[in-house]
Tab-separated table of C-alpha atoms and ligand atoms in Angstrom:
chain	number	residue	atom	x	y	z
A	1	MET	CA	3.869	27.447	15.256
A	2	PRO	CA	5.061	30.043	13.159
A	3	GLU	CA	5.090	29.206	9.361
A	4	PHE	CA	8.091	27.144	8.364
A	5	GLN	CA	8.931	27.370	5.011
A	6	PRO	CA	8.362	23.936	3.679
A	7	ARG	CA	11.694	21.827	3.501
A	8	VAL	CA	12.579	17.891	2.920
A	9	PHE	CA	15.804	16.139	4.624
A	10	SER	CA	16.427	12.645	4.197
A	11	GLY	CA	19.812	10.247	4.881
A	12	VAL	CA	20.472	7.050	3.958
A	13	GLN	CA	23.601	4.975	5.476
A	14	PRO	CA	26.857	4.147	3.085
A	15	THR	CA	26.601	0.842	4.540
A	16	GLY	CA	26.921	-2.707	2.055
A	17	ASN	CA	24.368	-2.989	-0.644
A	18	LEU	CA	21.520	-0.353	-1.952
A	19	HIS	CA	18.792	-2.560	-2.229
A	20	LEU	CA	15.133	-2.442	-3.646
A	21	GLY	CA	13.893	-1.531	0.134
A	22	ASN	CA	15.901	1.208	-0.410
A	23	TYR	CA	14.942	1.906	-3.526
A	24	LEU	CA	11.029	1.992	-2.934
A	25	GLY	CA	10.689	2.675	0.514
A	26	ALA	CA	12.992	6.343	0.174
A	27	ILE	CA	14.963	6.676	-3.050
A	28	THR	CA	11.725	6.819	-5.547
A	29	LYS	CA	10.106	9.381	-2.661
A	30	PHE	CA	13.091	11.323	-3.079
A	31	VAL	CA	12.641	11.643	-6.532
A	32	ALA	CA	9.016	12.596	-6.610
A	33	LEU	CA	9.473	15.142	-3.963
A	34	GLN	CA	12.084	17.071	-5.923
A	35	GLU	CA	8.795	18.654	-8.034
A	36	THR	CA	7.675	20.341	-5.136
A	37	HIS	CA	9.703	20.506	-2.493
A	38	ASP	CA	13.384	22.449	-1.930
A	39	CYS	CA	15.188	19.036	-1.000
A	40	ILE	CA	18.247	18.136	0.714
A	41	TYR	CA	19.801	14.287	0.830
A	42	CYS	CA	22.380	13.407	2.558
A	43	VAL	CA	25.063	10.617	2.665
A	44	VAL	CA	25.210	9.988	6.341
A	45	ASP	CA	28.953	8.641	7.114
A	46	LEU	CA	28.343	9.604	10.578
A	47	HIS	CA	25.805	7.220	11.006
A	48	ALA	CA	27.457	4.572	9.320
A	49	ILE	CA	30.498	4.369	12.281
A	50	THR	CA	28.166	3.750	14.917
A	51	VAL	CA	29.197	0.453	13.775
A	52	PRO	CA	32.915	-0.630	12.507
A	53	GLN	CA	33.544	0.099	9.355
A	54	ASN	CA	36.387	-0.830	6.896
A	55	PRO	CA	37.472	3.013	6.017
A	56	ALA	CA	38.460	2.130	2.545
A	57	GLU	CA	34.972	0.356	2.034
A	58	LEU	CA	33.286	3.394	3.046
A	59	LYS	CA	34.978	5.930	1.213
A	60	ALA	CA	33.545	3.288	-1.898
A	61	SER	CA	30.187	3.365	0.064
A	62	ILE	CA	29.779	6.789	0.603
A	63	ARG	CA	30.462	7.702	-3.443
A	64	GLU	CA	28.367	4.608	-4.171
A	65	VAL	CA	25.539	5.844	-2.551
A	66	THR	CA	25.612	9.199	-4.040
A	67	ALA	CA	25.986	7.538	-7.401
A	68	ALA	CA	22.436	5.716	-6.751
A	69	PHE	CA	20.734	9.341	-5.960
A	70	LEU	CA	22.265	10.932	-8.793
A	71	ALA	CA	21.791	7.686	-11.342
A	72	ALA	CA	17.826	7.241	-9.986
A	73	GLY	CA	17.165	11.101	-10.820
A	74	ILE	CA	17.861	13.389	-8.221
A	75	ASP	CA	18.624	16.605	-9.437
A	76	ALA	CA	22.194	17.658	-7.116
A	77	LYS	CA	21.961	21.362	-8.960
A	78	LYS	CA	18.509	21.911	-8.249
A	79	HIS	CA	18.747	20.400	-5.070
A	80	ILE	CA	21.297	19.112	-2.469
A	81	VAL	CA	23.147	16.279	-2.204
A	82	PHE	CA	26.197	15.722	0.326
A	83	ASN	CA	27.817	13.181	3.076
A	84	GLN	CA	27.337	14.353	6.501
A	85	SER	CA	30.810	14.573	7.656
A	86	GLN	CA	31.811	17.371	5.345
A	87	VAL	CA	29.012	19.678	7.046
A	88	SER	CA	30.430	19.716	10.782
A	89	GLU	CA	27.035	21.559	11.906
A	90	HIS	CA	25.317	17.953	12.233
A	91	ALA	CA	27.773	16.889	14.965
A	92	GLU	CA	27.513	20.153	16.808
A	93	LEU	CA	23.883	20.469	17.015
A	94	ALA	CA	23.773	16.796	17.884
A	95	TRP	CA	25.664	17.457	20.855
A	96	VAL	CA	23.510	20.295	21.952
A	97	LEU	CA	20.714	17.835	21.468
A	98	ASN	CA	22.003	15.415	23.603
A	99	CYS	CA	21.062	17.990	26.078
A	100	VAL	CA	17.940	18.259	25.744
A	101	ALA	CA	16.729	14.572	24.890
A	102	ARG	CA	15.881	12.110	28.427
A	103	LEU	CA	17.806	8.788	28.633
A	104	GLY	CA	14.926	7.126	28.675
A	105	TRP	CA	13.604	7.988	25.330
A	106	LEU	CA	16.580	6.497	23.876
A	107	THR	CA	16.417	3.478	25.990
A	108	ARG	CA	12.515	2.581	24.150
A	109	MET	CA	14.218	2.462	20.426
A	110	THR	CA	13.114	-0.540	19.149
A	111	GLN	CA	16.331	-0.523	16.469
A	112	PHE	CA	18.967	-0.036	19.557
A	113	LYS	CA	17.713	-2.856	21.084
A	114	GLU	CA	17.447	-5.458	17.608
A	115	LYS	CA	20.943	-3.970	16.295
A	116	ALA	CA	22.645	-4.622	19.976
A	117	GLY	CA	21.293	-7.417	20.861
A	118	LYS	CA	22.511	-9.907	23.598
A	119	ASP	CA	26.181	-7.985	23.550
A	120	ARG	CA	24.172	-4.383	24.840
A	121	GLU	CA	27.168	-3.381	27.299
A	122	ASN	CA	30.133	-3.577	24.322
A	123	VAL	CA	28.157	-1.660	21.665
A	124	SER	CA	28.881	1.907	20.631
A	125	VAL	CA	27.602	5.257	22.629
A	126	GLY	CA	27.406	6.186	19.044
A	127	LEU	CA	24.677	3.636	18.458
A	128	TYR	CA	22.859	4.458	21.260
A	129	ALA	CA	23.057	8.313	20.826
A	130	TYR	CA	21.960	7.530	16.831
A	131	PRO	CA	18.657	8.712	16.823
A	132	ILE	CA	19.638	12.243	18.301
A	133	LEU	CA	22.273	12.856	15.413
A	134	MET	CA	19.047	11.901	13.116
A	135	ALA	CA	17.029	14.797	14.765
A	136	ALA	CA	20.111	17.227	14.222
A	137	ASP	CA	20.471	15.857	10.913
A	138	ILE	CA	16.835	16.962	10.211
A	139	LEU	CA	17.071	19.975	12.207
A	140	VAL	CA	20.155	21.653	11.633
A	141	TYR	CA	18.135	22.540	8.146
A	142	ARG	CA	14.766	23.384	10.236
A	143	ALA	CA	13.400	20.882	7.115
A	144	THR	CA	9.436	20.186	7.825
A	145	HIS	CA	8.948	16.941	5.759
A	146	VAL	CA	11.420	14.122	5.956
A	147	PRO	CA	10.809	10.490	3.463
A	148	VAL	CA	11.504	7.299	5.157
A	149	GLY	CA	10.787	3.525	5.002
A	150	GLU	CA	8.637	2.429	7.925
A	151	ASP	CA	11.505	0.978	10.091
A	152	GLN	CA	12.375	4.734	10.717
A	153	LYS	CA	9.178	6.138	11.964
A	154	GLN	CA	10.074	5.873	15.852
A	155	HIS	CA	13.228	7.954	15.209
A	156	LEU	CA	11.250	10.266	13.905
A	157	GLU	CA	8.535	10.559	16.669
A	158	LEU	CA	11.807	10.505	18.520
A	159	ALA	CA	12.797	13.662	16.511
A	160	ARG	CA	9.719	15.862	17.068
A	161	ASP	CA	9.967	15.306	20.938
A	162	ILE	CA	13.215	16.378	20.802
A	163	ALA	CA	12.506	19.533	18.652
A	164	GLN	CA	9.396	20.185	21.068
A	165	LYS	CA	11.254	20.209	24.014
A	166	PHE	CA	14.036	22.358	23.048
A	167	ASN	CA	11.008	24.318	21.979
A	168	LEU	CA	9.521	24.543	25.435
A	169	ASP	CA	13.221	24.471	27.923
A	170	PHE	CA	14.424	27.784	25.596
A	171	GLY	CA	10.535	28.708	24.913
A	172	GLU	CA	11.728	32.402	26.388
A	173	GLU	CA	14.869	33.368	24.874
A	174	ILE	CA	13.199	31.724	21.322
A	175	VAL	CA	10.198	34.412	21.722
A	176	ALA	CA	13.113	37.125	22.832
A	177	LEU	CA	15.214	36.728	20.227
A	178	GLY	CA	12.067	36.905	17.469
A	179	HIS	CA	11.880	33.292	16.427
A	180	GLY	CA	7.658	33.919	17.189
A	181	ASP	CA	6.892	30.555	19.580
A	182	ALA	CA	8.817	27.706	18.149
A	183	PHE	CA	12.387	27.583	16.960
A	184	PHE	CA	12.705	24.226	15.333
A	185	PRO	CA	9.601	22.437	13.402
A	186	LEU	CA	8.204	19.428	14.566
A	187	PRO	CA	9.119	17.307	11.196
A	188	GLU	CA	6.558	15.245	9.767
A	189	PRO	CA	7.539	11.917	8.385
A	190	LEU	CA	6.087	10.741	4.703
A	191	ILE	CA	5.439	7.331	4.586
A	192	GLN	CA	3.529	6.108	2.638
A	193	GLY	CA	2.314	4.053	-0.529
A	194	PRO	CA	2.345	-0.104	-1.129
A	195	ALA	CA	5.839	-0.610	-0.071
A	196	THR	CA	7.531	1.180	2.823
A	197	ARG	CA	8.317	-2.535	4.249
A	198	VAL	CA	9.939	-4.093	1.915
A	199	MET	CA	10.659	-7.942	3.848
A	200	SER	CA	13.422	-10.481	2.332
A	201	LEU	CA	12.753	-12.146	-0.162
A	202	ARG	CA	13.622	-15.662	1.777
A	203	ASP	CA	11.789	-15.053	4.474
A	204	GLY	CA	8.413	-12.714	4.240
A	205	THR	CA	8.414	-11.968	8.120
A	206	LYS	CA	11.819	-10.072	7.920
A	207	LYS	CA	13.218	-6.834	6.446
A	208	MET	CA	14.977	-6.854	3.295
A	209	SER	CA	18.375	-5.199	4.346
A	210	LYS	CA	21.827	-4.798	3.773
A	211	SER	CA	22.996	-6.972	6.124
A	212	ASP	CA	21.487	-10.134	4.979
A	213	PRO	CA	24.040	-12.227	5.045
A	214	SER	CA	21.566	-13.824	2.259
A	215	ASP	CA	21.837	-12.024	-0.941
A	216	TYR	CA	18.999	-13.742	-2.445
A	217	SER	CA	17.151	-12.102	0.830
A	218	ARG	CA	17.532	-8.740	-1.507
A	219	ILE	CA	17.821	-7.210	-4.715
A	220	ASN	CA	20.630	-4.751	-4.813
A	221	LEU	CA	20.364	-1.745	-7.241
A	222	SER	CA	23.499	-2.710	-8.737
A	223	ASP	CA	21.976	-6.470	-9.713
A	224	ASP	CA	21.600	-7.585	-13.548
A	225	ALA	CA	18.501	-8.803	-15.637
A	226	ASP	CA	19.977	-12.305	-15.258
A	227	THR	CA	20.772	-12.405	-11.193
A	228	ILE	CA	17.204	-9.942	-10.681
A	229	ALA	CA	15.353	-12.547	-12.445
A	230	GLN	CA	17.197	-16.209	-10.590
A	231	LYS	CA	16.441	-13.907	-7.239
A	232	ILE	CA	12.922	-13.254	-7.938
A	233	ARG	CA	12.529	-16.958	-9.255
A	234	LYS	CA	13.618	-18.471	-5.938
A	235	ALA	CA	11.739	-16.150	-4.081
A	236	LYS	CA	9.794	-17.671	-0.989
A	237	THR	CA	5.886	-17.839	-2.010
A	238	ASP	CA	3.459	-20.701	-0.540
A	239	PRO	CA	1.293	-22.832	-2.233
A	240	GLU	CA	-2.094	-21.171	-2.646
A	241	PRO	CA	-2.641	-19.039	-5.842
A	242	LEU	CA	-2.929	-15.171	-5.590
A	243	PRO	CA	-5.782	-14.047	-4.069
A	244	ARG	CA	-8.567	-11.945	-5.438
A	245	GLU	CA	-8.800	-8.982	-2.819
A	246	VAL	CA	-6.141	-7.300	-0.401
A	247	GLU	CA	-8.229	-8.958	2.416
A	248	GLY	CA	-6.622	-11.947	1.370
A	249	LEU	CA	-3.192	-11.365	1.514
A	250	ALA	CA	-3.154	-11.521	5.249
A	251	LYS	CA	-1.133	-14.150	7.147
A	252	ARG	CA	0.717	-14.608	3.320
A	253	PRO	CA	3.018	-12.376	4.218
A	254	GLU	CA	5.689	-13.625	1.095
A	255	ALA	CA	2.567	-13.233	-1.298
A	256	GLU	CA	1.784	-9.589	0.490
A	257	ASN	CA	5.791	-8.604	-0.081
A	258	LEU	CA	5.879	-9.501	-3.440
A	259	VAL	CA	2.407	-7.673	-4.050
A	260	GLY	CA	3.582	-4.589	-2.851
A	261	ILE	CA	6.780	-4.357	-4.871
A	262	PHE	CA	4.748	-4.655	-8.214
A	263	ALA	CA	2.743	-2.403	-6.806
A	264	ALA	CA	4.829	0.161	-5.885
A	265	LEU	CA	7.362	-0.242	-9.032
A	266	GLU	CA	4.242	0.336	-11.072
A	267	GLY	CA	2.521	3.000	-8.508
A	268	ARG	CA	-0.195	1.322	-8.960
A	269	SER	CA	-1.666	-0.044	-5.647
A	270	LYS	CA	-2.218	-3.924	-4.289
A	271	ALA	CA	-5.958	-4.127	-5.273
A	272	GLU	CA	-5.297	-2.928	-8.717
A	273	VAL	CA	-2.475	-5.528	-8.809
A	274	LEU	CA	-4.217	-8.118	-7.984
A	275	GLU	CA	-7.340	-7.355	-10.511
A	276	ALA	CA	-5.041	-8.483	-12.656
A	277	TYR	CA	-3.473	-11.388	-11.394
A	278	GLY	CA	-5.636	-12.153	-8.418
A	279	GLY	CA	-6.415	-15.785	-9.148
A	280	GLY	CA	-3.425	-16.881	-10.870
A	281	ASN	CA	-0.498	-19.140	-10.319
A	282	PHE	CA	2.897	-17.610	-8.399
A	283	SER	CA	4.943	-18.571	-11.512
A	284	THR	CA	2.895	-16.509	-14.149
A	285	PHE	CA	3.043	-13.185	-11.635
A	286	LYS	CA	6.645	-13.851	-11.134
A	287	SER	CA	7.716	-13.375	-14.604
A	288	ALA	CA	5.646	-10.055	-14.899
A	289	LEU	CA	7.319	-9.164	-11.621
A	290	ILE	CA	11.150	-10.175	-13.227
A	291	ASP	CA	9.978	-7.926	-16.492
A	292	LEU	CA	9.070	-5.080	-14.113
A	293	THR	CA	11.847	-4.964	-12.041
A	294	VAL	CA	14.329	-5.438	-14.727
A	295	ALA	CA	12.718	-2.320	-16.585
A	296	LYS	CA	13.237	-0.385	-13.798
A	297	LEU	CA	15.747	-1.337	-11.940
A	298	THR	CA	18.746	-1.941	-14.558
A	299	PRO	CA	19.353	1.785	-16.254
A	300	ILE	CA	19.748	2.524	-12.822
A	301	GLY	CA	22.352	0.160	-11.798
A	302	GLU	CA	23.875	0.800	-15.420
A	303	ALA	CA	24.024	4.458	-14.770
A	304	MET	CA	25.530	3.983	-11.621
A	305	ALA	CA	28.306	1.863	-12.933
A	306	LYS	CA	29.095	4.304	-15.711
A	307	LEU	CA	28.986	7.164	-12.213
A	308	ALA	CA	31.271	4.927	-10.597
A	309	GLN	CA	33.941	5.637	-12.858
A	310	ASP	CA	34.044	9.150	-12.694
A	311	GLN	CA	35.394	9.184	-8.891
A	312	ALA	CA	35.671	13.137	-9.901
A	313	HIS	CA	32.465	14.039	-10.740
A	314	ILE	CA	30.764	12.618	-7.661
A	315	ASP	CA	33.602	13.728	-5.340
A	316	ALA	CA	32.361	17.428	-6.868
A	317	VAL	CA	28.837	16.713	-6.144
A	318	LEU	CA	29.512	16.239	-2.750
A	319	GLU	CA	31.957	19.181	-2.357
A	320	ASP	CA	29.488	21.752	-3.210
A	321	GLY	CA	26.543	20.124	-1.369
A	322	ALA	CA	28.004	20.450	0.828
A	323	ALA	CA	28.974	24.074	0.914
A	324	ARG	CA	25.669	24.850	0.266
A	325	ALA	CA	24.033	22.702	3.297
A	326	ARG	CA	27.122	24.445	5.213
A	327	VAL	CA	25.468	27.694	4.635
A	328	LEU	CA	21.905	26.833	6.230
A	329	ALA	CA	23.254	24.529	8.436
A	330	ALA	CA	25.616	27.647	9.958
A	331	GLU	CA	22.524	29.898	10.188
A	332	THR	CA	20.773	27.296	12.304
A	333	MET	CA	23.402	26.934	14.715
A	334	LYS	CA	24.321	30.664	15.115
A	335	ALA	CA	20.994	31.022	16.028
A	336	VAL	CA	21.084	27.784	18.387
A	337	LYS	CA	24.103	29.235	20.053
A	338	ASP	CA	22.320	32.504	20.981
A	339	ILE	CA	18.994	30.934	21.982
A	340	VAL	CA	20.984	28.443	24.463
A	341	GLY	CA	23.530	31.347	25.457
A	342	PHE	CA	26.844	30.635	24.116
A	343	VAL	CA	28.941	33.521	23.299
A	344	ARG	CA	29.889	33.587	19.514
B	1	LIG	P1	19.173	2.265	5.384
B	1	LIG	O1	19.688	1.599	4.266
B	1	LIG	O2	19.029	2.246	6.872
B	1	LIG	O3	20.057	3.986	5.530
B	1	LIG	O4	17.958	3.084	4.855
B	1	LIG	C1	18.038	4.136	3.974
B	1	LIG	C2	16.215	4.504	3.701
B	1	LIG	O5	15.732	3.146	3.056
B	1	LIG	C3	15.593	4.687	5.058
B	1	LIG	O6	14.420	5.385	4.815
B	1	LIG	C4	15.160	2.861	5.293
B	1	LIG	O7	13.607	3.696	5.624
B	1	LIG	C5	14.516	2.688	4.165
B	1	LIG	N1	14.832	1.325	4.036
B	1	LIG	C6	15.685	0.595	4.113
B	1	LIG	N2	14.909	-0.368	4.315
B	1	LIG	C7	14.038	-0.809	3.943
B	1	LIG	C8	12.618	-1.791	3.723
B	1	LIG	N3	13.132	-3.457	3.837
B	1	LIG	N4	11.726	-1.327	3.059
B	1	LIG	C9	11.129	0.050	2.686
B	1	LIG	N5	12.382	0.376	3.139
B	1	LIG	C10	13.843	0.772	3.965
B	2	LIG	N1	18.855	6.276	10.128
B	2	LIG	C1	18.407	6.379	9.119
B	2	LIG	C2	18.208	4.805	8.266
B	2	LIG	O1	18.871	4.151	9.351
B	2	LIG	C3	19.105	7.451	7.968
B	2	LIG	C4	19.385	8.984	8.439
B	2	LIG	C5	20.273	9.835	9.004
B	2	LIG	C6	18.190	9.440	8.127
B	2	LIG	N2	19.529	10.409	9.601
B	2	LIG	C7	18.487	11.042	8.671
B	2	LIG	C8	16.741	9.288	7.597
B	2	LIG	C9	17.817	12.001	8.537
B	2	LIG	C10	16.076	10.449	7.853
B	2	LIG	C11	16.841	11.775	7.899
B	2	LIG	O2	17.589	4.783	7.404
């Protein structure tokens, strides 16, 4: 493998409300990585239409996710923030990778099985092919590191498999064209910390998700302090006091989830949180969790609301980001065309 320039890429779908899971699993990592890496953060609107969307709501959601990125502290001048559909190279590379990936690889994707459910014959082809577009998103920038929540791990493994197969299938051309022995890096997932999988507040065995019909299952970035307090107070727990050690969280999914959220919000480990709250009851712990969550999230929600009033600014950020992303993506696409054997 040649030395690839370190570069971070990640994406968030503009569908529904952004929640605490998105924030802790992804967005806080995006913010931190800006200090050490060149970063590209994408609002993946092409992914959103794999299931039906209301066009007016989709537009609003794209702007809302952009506002959330900015409100959380992503610097769109130093790094790149844009929406996927403005850079056509994503879809173009996805086609080439469609012809590299194998059907059997896709049938193993658990998220597709979950999302398609019993209606498998009737979902869009896009929903099935989605992980290939995700691979294209990353590889069109030859990104090396991808911060995501735990639920995206399998998709990233697929992206690595696709990159590797491309490198092998076109090995001779890649060498002949002077790219060394590999054209695409094998992108590394960054899935770390105490909240890589934030669970529903109503059921500790289910992921916190934008599509859960109960709003009490999640904390939205746009929730105000009262709503956050109410949701945490109502969050499901069990009758035991909190354990003093992390091992005591096993088989107690609701307790484990709340402790993980606390730890991630405070930048501490679960063990440290239990040192402070172990042995105590949930109501004391929940009060502290409410204060912490309100302190961390409400400034972001307020900044999002302010940004939402300036649509022209949001759209200008996306346009500027797309222009800069396009330069990088076009460079990759040119090389891919030469490698594959297209005349250009
Ligand atoms: P999505 O909303 O599916 O576009 O997800 C955007 C990012 O948030 C991805 O990196 C996901 O892995 C992450 N994410 C979504 N839900 C959760 C969750 N419940 N816990 C942790 N990370 C999550
Ligand atoms: N599939 C991711 C999700 O649902 C979003 C996504 C699309 C993504 N393309 C990506 C994440 C590329 C990381 C890298 O959450």
